[in-house]
Amino acid sequence: MCSGGCAKCLGITLIPLAVLCTLANILLFFPGGEVVSNNEHITDEVWYFGGMLGSGMIFPALVFLGLKNNDCCGCCGNESCGKRFAMFTSIIFAAVGLLGAGYCFVVSAVALNRGPKCNNGSNWNYPFENGNYLSNDTMWALCKSPEHIIPWNLTLFSLLLIMSGIQVVLCAIQVVNGLIGTICGDCTCCGCCGVSKFVNYNTLHNQ
């Protein structure tokens, strides 16, 4: 597959992941599916906006989508120069996406290990430590409210962890793909430019 085509496939995959990350982060502002009366009752990691920063993939994804159709002959008359420059800039966007997805991954991992903030019957705190509640669901009784807060946070932060992990891999692939496109150009680009010039030359010559 040509580097531009590969980038387009990555862009198509990143967009729905970014949208899902944003939705998961928004849902975390409603612990247990409830509207809280005090924002201090929301788990701290939710306010780090890991899913929303991870959704910053939308812009890099749109850049990746456009690489396939970039003008391959429009750089000072030098064939494939324009395409190579576009692939080079895609590396920068991929690196930005990599940082955003990595941030979301770390925040989600910390949130899962720490556990949710909940009411233990007397005050609001973090009753769990070092992920001890993950393998011992009898401890979940320590959280009196909001109802279902533990499975709610566990599900959403797990989804963020998985999706951001996939985004990290996809952006890393685009970094490598961008390097290949920068060094070697795009096979479609070279082909279309060469064929186009050959056809135009024959047409003029026959006339």
JSON list of C-alpha atoms in Angstrom, two decimals:
[
{"chain": "A", "resi": 1, "resn": "MET", "atom": "CA", "xyz": [0.00, 0.00, 0.00]},
{"chain": "A", "resi": 2, "resn": "CYS", "atom": "CA", "xyz": [1.27, 3.49, -0.84]},
{"chain": "A", "resi": 3, "resn": "SER", "atom": "CA", "xyz": [2.12, 5.81, 2.05]},
{"chain": "A", "resi": 4, "resn": "GLY", "atom": "CA", "xyz": [-0.80, 8.15, 1.19]},
{"chain": "A", "resi": 5, "resn": "GLY", "atom": "CA", "xyz": [-3.27, 5.28, 1.11]},
{"chain": "A", "resi": 6, "resn": "CYS", "atom": "CA", "xyz": [-1.96, 3.94, 4.41]},
{"chain": "A", "resi": 7, "resn": "ALA", "atom": "CA", "xyz": [-2.34, 7.38, 6.02]},
{"chain": "A", "resi": 8, "resn": "LYS", "atom": "CA", "xyz": [-5.93, 7.60, 4.77]},
{"chain": "A", "resi": 9, "resn": "CYS", "atom": "CA", "xyz": [-6.79, 4.24, 6.37]},
{"chain": "A", "resi": 10, "resn": "LEU", "atom": "CA", "xyz": [-5.27, 5.39, 9.65]},
{"chain": "A", "resi": 11, "resn": "GLY", "atom": "CA", "xyz": [-7.25, 8.64, 9.51]},
{"chain": "A", "resi": 12, "resn": "ILE", "atom": "CA", "xyz": [-10.52, 6.79, 8.90]},
{"chain": "A", "resi": 13, "resn": "THR", "atom": "CA", "xyz": [-9.83, 4.61, 11.96]},
{"chain": "A", "resi": 14, "resn": "LEU", "atom": "CA", "xyz": [-8.77, 7.47, 14.25]},
{"chain": "A", "resi": 15, "resn": "ILE", "atom": "CA", "xyz": [-11.88, 9.63, 13.77]},
{"chain": "A", "resi": 16, "resn": "PRO", "atom": "CA", "xyz": [-14.44, 7.27, 15.39]},
{"chain": "A", "resi": 17, "resn": "LEU", "atom": "CA", "xyz": [-11.97, 6.49, 18.18]},
{"chain": "A", "resi": 18, "resn": "ALA", "atom": "CA", "xyz": [-11.61, 10.21, 18.91]},
{"chain": "A", "resi": 19, "resn": "VAL", "atom": "CA", "xyz": [-15.39, 10.68, 18.99]},
{"chain": "A", "resi": 20, "resn": "LEU", "atom": "CA", "xyz": [-15.85, 7.71, 21.34]},
{"chain": "A", "resi": 21, "resn": "CYS", "atom": "CA", "xyz": [-13.13, 9.03, 23.67]},
{"chain": "A", "resi": 22, "resn": "THR", "atom": "CA", "xyz": [-14.91, 12.38, 23.88]},
{"chain": "A", "resi": 23, "resn": "LEU", "atom": "CA", "xyz": [-18.26, 10.73, 24.66]},
{"chain": "A", "resi": 24, "resn": "ALA", "atom": "CA", "xyz": [-16.67, 8.51, 27.34]},
{"chain": "A", "resi": 25, "resn": "ASN", "atom": "CA", "xyz": [-15.09, 11.55, 29.01]},
{"chain": "A", "resi": 26, "resn": "ILE", "atom": "CA", "xyz": [-18.41, 13.42, 28.98]},
{"chain": "A", "resi": 27, "resn": "LEU", "atom": "CA", "xyz": [-20.24, 10.46, 30.55]},
{"chain": "A", "resi": 28, "resn": "LEU", "atom": "CA", "xyz": [-17.68, 10.36, 33.36]},
{"chain": "A", "resi": 29, "resn": "PHE", "atom": "CA", "xyz": [-19.00, 13.75, 34.50]},
{"chain": "A", "resi": 30, "resn": "PHE", "atom": "CA", "xyz": [-22.21, 11.91, 35.46]},
{"chain": "A", "resi": 31, "resn": "PRO", "atom": "CA", "xyz": [-20.98, 9.34, 38.03]},
{"chain": "A", "resi": 32, "resn": "GLY", "atom": "CA", "xyz": [-23.19, 6.28, 38.01]},
{"chain": "A", "resi": 33, "resn": "GLY", "atom": "CA", "xyz": [-25.30, 8.00, 35.36]},
{"chain": "A", "resi": 34, "resn": "GLU", "atom": "CA", "xyz": [-26.44, 10.64, 37.85]},
{"chain": "A", "resi": 35, "resn": "VAL", "atom": "CA", "xyz": [-26.15, 14.43, 37.87]},
{"chain": "A", "resi": 36, "resn": "VAL", "atom": "CA", "xyz": [-24.12, 15.45, 40.93]},
{"chain": "A", "resi": 37, "resn": "SER", "atom": "CA", "xyz": [-24.99, 18.50, 43.01]},
{"chain": "A", "resi": 38, "resn": "ASN", "atom": "CA", "xyz": [-21.34, 19.24, 43.82]},
{"chain": "A", "resi": 39, "resn": "ASN", "atom": "CA", "xyz": [-18.55, 19.09, 41.26]},
{"chain": "A", "resi": 40, "resn": "GLU", "atom": "CA", "xyz": [-16.11, 18.13, 44.03]},
{"chain": "A", "resi": 41, "resn": "HIS", "atom": "CA", "xyz": [-17.84, 14.74, 44.11]},
{"chain": "A", "resi": 42, "resn": "ILE", "atom": "CA", "xyz": [-16.53, 13.92, 40.62]},
{"chain": "A", "resi": 43, "resn": "THR", "atom": "CA", "xyz": [-13.36, 11.83, 40.42]},
{"chain": "A", "resi": 44, "resn": "ASP", "atom": "CA", "xyz": [-10.32, 14.08, 39.96]},
{"chain": "A", "resi": 45, "resn": "GLU", "atom": "CA", "xyz": [-9.00, 12.25, 36.89]},
{"chain": "A", "resi": 46, "resn": "VAL", "atom": "CA", "xyz": [-12.20, 13.12, 35.01]},
{"chain": "A", "resi": 47, "resn": "TRP", "atom": "CA", "xyz": [-11.20, 16.79, 35.22]},
{"chain": "A", "resi": 48, "resn": "TYR", "atom": "CA", "xyz": [-7.91, 16.02, 33.49]},
{"chain": "A", "resi": 49, "resn": "PHE", "atom": "CA", "xyz": [-9.94, 15.64, 30.27]},
{"chain": "A", "resi": 50, "resn": "GLY", "atom": "CA", "xyz": [-7.89, 12.69, 29.07]},
{"chain": "A", "resi": 51, "resn": "GLY", "atom": "CA", "xyz": [-10.58, 11.54, 26.65]},
{"chain": "A", "resi": 52, "resn": "MET", "atom": "CA", "xyz": [-11.12, 15.00, 25.23]},
{"chain": "A", "resi": 53, "resn": "LEU", "atom": "CA", "xyz": [-7.42, 15.65, 24.73]},
{"chain": "A", "resi": 54, "resn": "GLY", "atom": "CA", "xyz": [-7.22, 12.21, 23.15]},
{"chain": "A", "resi": 55, "resn": "SER", "atom": "CA", "xyz": [-10.00, 13.36, 20.83]},
{"chain": "A", "resi": 56, "resn": "GLY", "atom": "CA", "xyz": [-7.55, 15.96, 19.58]},
{"chain": "A", "resi": 57, "resn": "MET", "atom": "CA", "xyz": [-6.85, 13.14, 17.11]},
{"chain": "A", "resi": 58, "resn": "ILE", "atom": "CA", "xyz": [-9.58, 14.56, 14.89]},
{"chain": "A", "resi": 59, "resn": "PHE", "atom": "CA", "xyz": [-7.29, 17.20, 13.39]},
{"chain": "A", "resi": 60, "resn": "PRO", "atom": "CA", "xyz": [-4.34, 14.83, 12.74]},
{"chain": "A", "resi": 61, "resn": "ALA", "atom": "CA", "xyz": [-6.84, 12.30, 11.35]},
{"chain": "A", "resi": 62, "resn": "LEU", "atom": "CA", "xyz": [-8.20, 14.87, 8.87]},
{"chain": "A", "resi": 63, "resn": "VAL", "atom": "CA", "xyz": [-4.63, 15.64, 7.81]},
{"chain": "A", "resi": 64, "resn": "PHE", "atom": "CA", "xyz": [-4.00, 11.93, 7.24]},
{"chain": "A", "resi": 65, "resn": "LEU", "atom": "CA", "xyz": [-7.18, 11.66, 5.17]},
{"chain": "A", "resi": 66, "resn": "GLY", "atom": "CA", "xyz": [-6.04, 14.44, 2.86]},
{"chain": "A", "resi": 67, "resn": "LEU", "atom": "CA", "xyz": [-2.59, 13.02, 2.17]},
{"chain": "A", "resi": 68, "resn": "LYS", "atom": "CA", "xyz": [-3.89, 10.59, -0.45]},
{"chain": "A", "resi": 69, "resn": "ASN", "atom": "CA", "xyz": [-5.17, 13.43, -2.66]},
{"chain": "A", "resi": 70, "resn": "ASN", "atom": "CA", "xyz": [-2.36, 15.91, -2.09]},
{"chain": "A", "resi": 71, "resn": "ASP", "atom": "CA", "xyz": [-0.83, 17.43, -5.22]},
{"chain": "A", "resi": 72, "resn": "CYS", "atom": "CA", "xyz": [2.20, 15.28, -5.97]},
{"chain": "A", "resi": 73, "resn": "CYS", "atom": "CA", "xyz": [3.66, 17.50, -8.70]},
{"chain": "A", "resi": 74, "resn": "GLY", "atom": "CA", "xyz": [3.09, 20.96, -7.28]},
{"chain": "A", "resi": 75, "resn": "CYS", "atom": "CA", "xyz": [6.39, 21.72, -5.61]},
{"chain": "A", "resi": 76, "resn": "CYS", "atom": "CA", "xyz": [8.51, 23.96, -7.86]},
{"chain": "A", "resi": 77, "resn": "GLY", "atom": "CA", "xyz": [8.02, 21.56, -10.75]},
{"chain": "A", "resi": 78, "resn": "ASN", "atom": "CA", "xyz": [9.75, 18.79, -8.86]},
{"chain": "A", "resi": 79, "resn": "GLU", "atom": "CA", "xyz": [7.87, 15.51, -9.09]},
{"chain": "A", "resi": 80, "resn": "SER", "atom": "CA", "xyz": [6.82, 14.04, -5.72]},
{"chain": "A", "resi": 81, "resn": "CYS", "atom": "CA", "xyz": [8.35, 16.96, -3.80]},
{"chain": "A", "resi": 82, "resn": "GLY", "atom": "CA", "xyz": [4.90, 18.19, -2.69]},
{"chain": "A", "resi": 83, "resn": "LYS", "atom": "CA", "xyz": [3.89, 14.71, -1.60]},
{"chain": "A", "resi": 84, "resn": "ARG", "atom": "CA", "xyz": [7.10, 14.23, 0.35]},
{"chain": "A", "resi": 85, "resn": "PHE", "atom": "CA", "xyz": [6.68, 17.52, 2.17]},
{"chain": "A", "resi": 86, "resn": "ALA", "atom": "CA", "xyz": [3.07, 16.59, 3.04]},
{"chain": "A", "resi": 87, "resn": "MET", "atom": "CA", "xyz": [4.24, 13.25, 4.42]},
{"chain": "A", "resi": 88, "resn": "PHE", "atom": "CA", "xyz": [6.90, 15.03, 6.44]},
{"chain": "A", "resi": 89, "resn": "THR", "atom": "CA", "xyz": [4.33, 17.38, 8.04]},
{"chain": "A", "resi": 90, "resn": "SER", "atom": "CA", "xyz": [2.13, 14.37, 8.81]},
{"chain": "A", "resi": 91, "resn": "ILE", "atom": "CA", "xyz": [4.91, 13.09, 11.09]},
{"chain": "A", "resi": 92, "resn": "ILE", "atom": "CA", "xyz": [4.51, 16.24, 13.22]},
{"chain": "A", "resi": 93, "resn": "PHE", "atom": "CA", "xyz": [0.73, 15.77, 13.48]},
{"chain": "A", "resi": 94, "resn": "ALA", "atom": "CA", "xyz": [1.21, 12.09, 14.25]},
{"chain": "A", "resi": 95, "resn": "ALA", "atom": "CA", "xyz": [3.62, 13.02, 17.05]},
{"chain": "A", "resi": 96, "resn": "VAL", "atom": "CA", "xyz": [1.05, 15.45, 18.49]},
{"chain": "A", "resi": 97, "resn": "GLY", "atom": "CA", "xyz": [-1.59, 12.73, 18.31]},
{"chain": "A", "resi": 98, "resn": "LEU", "atom": "CA", "xyz": [0.83, 10.31, 19.95]},
{"chain": "A", "resi": 99, "resn": "LEU", "atom": "CA", "xyz": [1.30, 12.69, 22.89]},
{"chain": "A", "resi": 100, "resn": "GLY", "atom": "CA", "xyz": [-2.47, 13.22, 23.28]},
{"chain": "A", "resi": 101, "resn": "ALA", "atom": "CA", "xyz": [-3.25, 9.51, 23.18]},
{"chain": "A", "resi": 102, "resn": "GLY", "atom": "CA", "xyz": [-0.38, 8.76, 25.55]},
{"chain": "A", "resi": 103, "resn": "TYR", "atom": "CA", "xyz": [-1.70, 11.35, 28.00]},
{"chain": "A", "resi": 104, "resn": "CYS", "atom": "CA", "xyz": [-5.18, 9.79, 27.88]},
{"chain": "A", "resi": 105, "resn": "PHE", "atom": "CA", "xyz": [-3.67, 6.32, 28.42]},
{"chain": "A", "resi": 106, "resn": "VAL", "atom": "CA", "xyz": [-1.73, 7.42, 31.51]},
{"chain": "A", "resi": 107, "resn": "VAL", "atom": "CA", "xyz": [-4.68, 9.32, 33.04]},
{"chain": "A", "resi": 108, "resn": "SER", "atom": "CA", "xyz": [-6.97, 6.33, 32.50]},
{"chain": "A", "resi": 109, "resn": "ALA", "atom": "CA", "xyz": [-4.47, 3.92, 34.03]},
{"chain": "A", "resi": 110, "resn": "VAL", "atom": "CA", "xyz": [-4.05, 6.16, 37.09]},
{"chain": "A", "resi": 111, "resn": "ALA", "atom": "CA", "xyz": [-7.84, 6.50, 37.47]},
{"chain": "A", "resi": 112, "resn": "LEU", "atom": "CA", "xyz": [-8.34, 2.73, 37.28]},
{"chain": "A", "resi": 113, "resn": "ASN", "atom": "CA", "xyz": [-5.62, 2.10, 39.84]},
{"chain": "A", "resi": 114, "resn": "ARG", "atom": "CA", "xyz": [-6.87, 4.78, 42.23]},
{"chain": "A", "resi": 115, "resn": "GLY", "atom": "CA", "xyz": [-10.56, 3.99, 41.96]},
{"chain": "A", "resi": 116, "resn": "PRO", "atom": "CA", "xyz": [-13.51, 6.42, 41.97]},
{"chain": "A", "resi": 117, "resn": "LYS", "atom": "CA", "xyz": [-14.34, 9.12, 44.45]},
{"chain": "A", "resi": 118, "resn": "CYS", "atom": "CA", "xyz": [-17.50, 8.16, 46.34]},
{"chain": "A", "resi": 119, "resn": "ASN", "atom": "CA", "xyz": [-19.51, 8.57, 49.53]},
{"chain": "A", "resi": 120, "resn": "ASN", "atom": "CA", "xyz": [-18.55, 5.96, 52.12]},
{"chain": "A", "resi": 121, "resn": "GLY", "atom": "CA", "xyz": [-21.49, 6.87, 54.34]},
{"chain": "A", "resi": 122, "resn": "SER", "atom": "CA", "xyz": [-19.84, 9.68, 56.24]},
{"chain": "A", "resi": 123, "resn": "ASN", "atom": "CA", "xyz": [-17.81, 11.68, 53.69]},
{"chain": "A", "resi": 124, "resn": "TRP", "atom": "CA", "xyz": [-16.55, 11.72, 50.11]},
{"chain": "A", "resi": 125, "resn": "ASN", "atom": "CA", "xyz": [-13.12, 10.18, 49.54]},
{"chain": "A", "resi": 126, "resn": "TYR", "atom": "CA", "xyz": [-11.14, 7.53, 47.69]},
{"chain": "A", "resi": 127, "resn": "PRO", "atom": "CA", "xyz": [-11.67, 4.31, 49.66]},
{"chain": "A", "resi": 128, "resn": "PHE", "atom": "CA", "xyz": [-9.45, 2.16, 47.44]},
{"chain": "A", "resi": 129, "resn": "GLU", "atom": "CA", "xyz": [-5.71, 2.13, 46.84]},
{"chain": "A", "resi": 130, "resn": "ASN", "atom": "CA", "xyz": [-3.31, 0.49, 44.37]},
{"chain": "A", "resi": 131, "resn": "GLY", "atom": "CA", "xyz": [-6.15, -1.11, 42.42]},
{"chain": "A", "resi": 132, "resn": "ASN", "atom": "CA", "xyz": [-7.08, -3.46, 45.27]},
{"chain": "A", "resi": 133, "resn": "TYR", "atom": "CA", "xyz": [-10.78, -3.22, 44.36]},
{"chain": "A", "resi": 134, "resn": "LEU", "atom": "CA", "xyz": [-10.24, -4.55, 40.83]},
{"chain": "A", "resi": 135, "resn": "SER", "atom": "CA", "xyz": [-9.85, -8.16, 41.92]},
{"chain": "A", "resi": 136, "resn": "ASN", "atom": "CA", "xyz": [-12.04, -7.95, 45.02]},
{"chain": "A", "resi": 137, "resn": "ASP", "atom": "CA", "xyz": [-15.56, -6.81, 44.26]},
{"chain": "A", "resi": 138, "resn": "THR", "atom": "CA", "xyz": [-16.65, -7.29, 47.88]},
{"chain": "A", "resi": 139, "resn": "MET", "atom": "CA", "xyz": [-14.81, -4.03, 48.61]},
{"chain": "A", "resi": 140, "resn": "TRP", "atom": "CA", "xyz": [-17.23, -2.20, 46.34]},
{"chain": "A", "resi": 141, "resn": "ALA", "atom": "CA", "xyz": [-19.64, -2.03, 49.28]},
{"chain": "A", "resi": 142, "resn": "LEU", "atom": "CA", "xyz": [-17.40, 0.70, 50.72]},
{"chain": "A", "resi": 143, "resn": "CYS", "atom": "CA", "xyz": [-18.99, 3.09, 48.21]},
{"chain": "A", "resi": 144, "resn": "LYS", "atom": "CA", "xyz": [-22.52, 3.88, 49.33]},
{"chain": "A", "resi": 145, "resn": "SER", "atom": "CA", "xyz": [-23.22, 6.42, 46.59]},
{"chain": "A", "resi": 146, "resn": "PRO", "atom": "CA", "xyz": [-23.50, 7.28, 43.77]},
{"chain": "A", "resi": 147, "resn": "GLU", "atom": "CA", "xyz": [-25.11, 3.98, 42.90]},
{"chain": "A", "resi": 148, "resn": "HIS", "atom": "CA", "xyz": [-23.12, 1.87, 40.41]},
{"chain": "A", "resi": 149, "resn": "ILE", "atom": "CA", "xyz": [-20.24, 4.38, 40.48]},
{"chain": "A", "resi": 150, "resn": "ILE", "atom": "CA", "xyz": [-17.57, 1.66, 40.44]},
{"chain": "A", "resi": 151, "resn": "PRO", "atom": "CA", "xyz": [-18.72, -0.30, 37.35]},
{"chain": "A", "resi": 152, "resn": "TRP", "atom": "CA", "xyz": [-19.51, 3.05, 35.67]},
{"chain": "A", "resi": 153, "resn": "ASN", "atom": "CA", "xyz": [-16.01, 4.45, 36.13]},
{"chain": "A", "resi": 154, "resn": "LEU", "atom": "CA", "xyz": [-14.38, 1.07, 35.58]},
{"chain": "A", "resi": 155, "resn": "THR", "atom": "CA", "xyz": [-16.11, 0.57, 32.23]},
{"chain": "A", "resi": 156, "resn": "LEU", "atom": "CA", "xyz": [-15.54, 4.08, 30.88]},
{"chain": "A", "resi": 157, "resn": "PHE", "atom": "CA", "xyz": [-11.92, 4.42, 31.98]},
{"chain": "A", "resi": 158, "resn": "SER", "atom": "CA", "xyz": [-11.19, 0.93, 30.64]},
{"chain": "A", "resi": 159, "resn": "LEU", "atom": "CA", "xyz": [-12.64, 1.95, 27.28]},
{"chain": "A", "resi": 160, "resn": "LEU", "atom": "CA", "xyz": [-10.50, 5.09, 27.32]},
{"chain": "A", "resi": 161, "resn": "LEU", "atom": "CA", "xyz": [-7.44, 3.01, 28.17]},
{"chain": "A", "resi": 162, "resn": "ILE", "atom": "CA", "xyz": [-8.05, 0.58, 25.32]},
{"chain": "A", "resi": 163, "resn": "MET", "atom": "CA", "xyz": [-8.96, 3.21, 22.72]},
{"chain": "A", "resi": 164, "resn": "SER", "atom": "CA", "xyz": [-6.05, 5.48, 23.61]},
{"chain": "A", "resi": 165, "resn": "GLY", "atom": "CA", "xyz": [-3.74, 2.47, 23.41]},
{"chain": "A", "resi": 166, "resn": "ILE", "atom": "CA", "xyz": [-5.00, 1.79, 19.88]},
{"chain": "A", "resi": 167, "resn": "GLN", "atom": "CA", "xyz": [-4.51, 5.47, 19.01]},
{"chain": "A", "resi": 168, "resn": "VAL", "atom": "CA", "xyz": [-0.91, 5.33, 20.25]},
{"chain": "A", "resi": 169, "resn": "VAL", "atom": "CA", "xyz": [-0.23, 2.36, 17.97]},
{"chain": "A", "resi": 170, "resn": "LEU", "atom": "CA", "xyz": [-1.90, 4.00, 14.95]},
{"chain": "A", "resi": 171, "resn": "CYS", "atom": "CA", "xyz": [-0.03, 7.28, 15.41]},
{"chain": "A", "resi": 172, "resn": "ALA", "atom": "CA", "xyz": [3.24, 5.40, 15.81]},
{"chain": "A", "resi": 173, "resn": "ILE", "atom": "CA", "xyz": [2.50, 3.59, 12.54]},
{"chain": "A", "resi": 174, "resn": "GLN", "atom": "CA", "xyz": [1.90, 6.95, 10.84]},
{"chain": "A", "resi": 175, "resn": "VAL", "atom": "CA", "xyz": [5.24, 8.27, 12.13]},
{"chain": "A", "resi": 176, "resn": "VAL", "atom": "CA", "xyz": [6.97, 5.33, 10.42]},
{"chain": "A", "resi": 177, "resn": "ASN", "atom": "CA", "xyz": [4.73, 5.65, 7.35]},
{"chain": "A", "resi": 178, "resn": "GLY", "atom": "CA", "xyz": [5.45, 9.38, 7.16]},
{"chain": "A", "resi": 179, "resn": "LEU", "atom": "CA", "xyz": [9.18, 8.75, 7.30]},
{"chain": "A", "resi": 180, "resn": "ILE", "atom": "CA", "xyz": [8.89, 6.23, 4.48]},
{"chain": "A", "resi": 181, "resn": "GLY", "atom": "CA", "xyz": [6.77, 8.67, 2.44]},
{"chain": "A", "resi": 182, "resn": "THR", "atom": "CA", "xyz": [9.25, 11.49, 3.07]},
{"chain": "A", "resi": 183, "resn": "ILE", "atom": "CA", "xyz": [12.28, 9.45, 2.02]},
{"chain": "A", "resi": 184, "resn": "CYS", "atom": "CA", "xyz": [10.80, 7.35, -0.79]},
{"chain": "A", "resi": 185, "resn": "GLY", "atom": "CA", "xyz": [7.84, 9.43, -1.93]},
{"chain": "A", "resi": 186, "resn": "ASP", "atom": "CA", "xyz": [4.49, 7.87, -2.73]},
{"chain": "A", "resi": 187, "resn": "CYS", "atom": "CA", "xyz": [4.25, 5.09, -5.34]},
{"chain": "A", "resi": 188, "resn": "THR", "atom": "CA", "xyz": [0.94, 6.43, -6.63]},
{"chain": "A", "resi": 189, "resn": "CYS", "atom": "CA", "xyz": [2.47, 9.89, -6.90]},
{"chain": "A", "resi": 190, "resn": "CYS", "atom": "CA", "xyz": [5.42, 8.74, -8.96]},
{"chain": "A", "resi": 191, "resn": "GLY", "atom": "CA", "xyz": [3.18, 6.68, -11.19]},
{"chain": "A", "resi": 192, "resn": "CYS", "atom": "CA", "xyz": [0.57, 9.37, -11.83]},
{"chain": "A", "resi": 193, "resn": "CYS", "atom": "CA", "xyz": [3.13, 12.06, -12.56]},
{"chain": "A", "resi": 194, "resn": "GLY", "atom": "CA", "xyz": [5.13, 9.88, -14.89]},
{"chain": "A", "resi": 195, "resn": "VAL", "atom": "CA", "xyz": [2.10, 8.59, -16.77]},
{"chain": "A", "resi": 196, "resn": "SER", "atom": "CA", "xyz": [0.55, 12.05, -16.95]},
{"chain": "A", "resi": 197, "resn": "LYS", "atom": "CA", "xyz": [3.67, 13.61, -18.48]},
{"chain": "A", "resi": 198, "resn": "PHE", "atom": "CA", "xyz": [4.08, 10.70, -20.90]},
{"chain": "A", "resi": 199, "resn": "VAL", "atom": "CA", "xyz": [0.48, 11.01, -22.09]},
{"chain": "A", "resi": 200, "resn": "ASN", "atom": "CA", "xyz": [0.74, 14.79, -22.49]},
{"chain": "A", "resi": 201, "resn": "TYR", "atom": "CA", "xyz": [3.99, 14.48, -24.46]},
{"chain": "A", "resi": 202, "resn": "ASN", "atom": "CA", "xyz": [2.52, 11.87, -26.85]},
{"chain": "A", "resi": 203, "resn": "THR", "atom": "CA", "xyz": [-0.60, 13.98, -27.35]},
{"chain": "A", "resi": 204, "resn": "LEU", "atom": "CA", "xyz": [1.38, 17.07, -28.28]},
{"chain": "A", "resi": 205, "resn": "HIS", "atom": "CA", "xyz": [3.79, 15.10, -30.46]},
{"chain": "A", "resi": 206, "resn": "ASN", "atom": "CA", "xyz": [0.98, 13.43, -32.43]},
{"chain": "A", "resi": 207, "resn": "GLN", "atom": "CA", "xyz": [-0.68, 16.77, -33.03]}
]
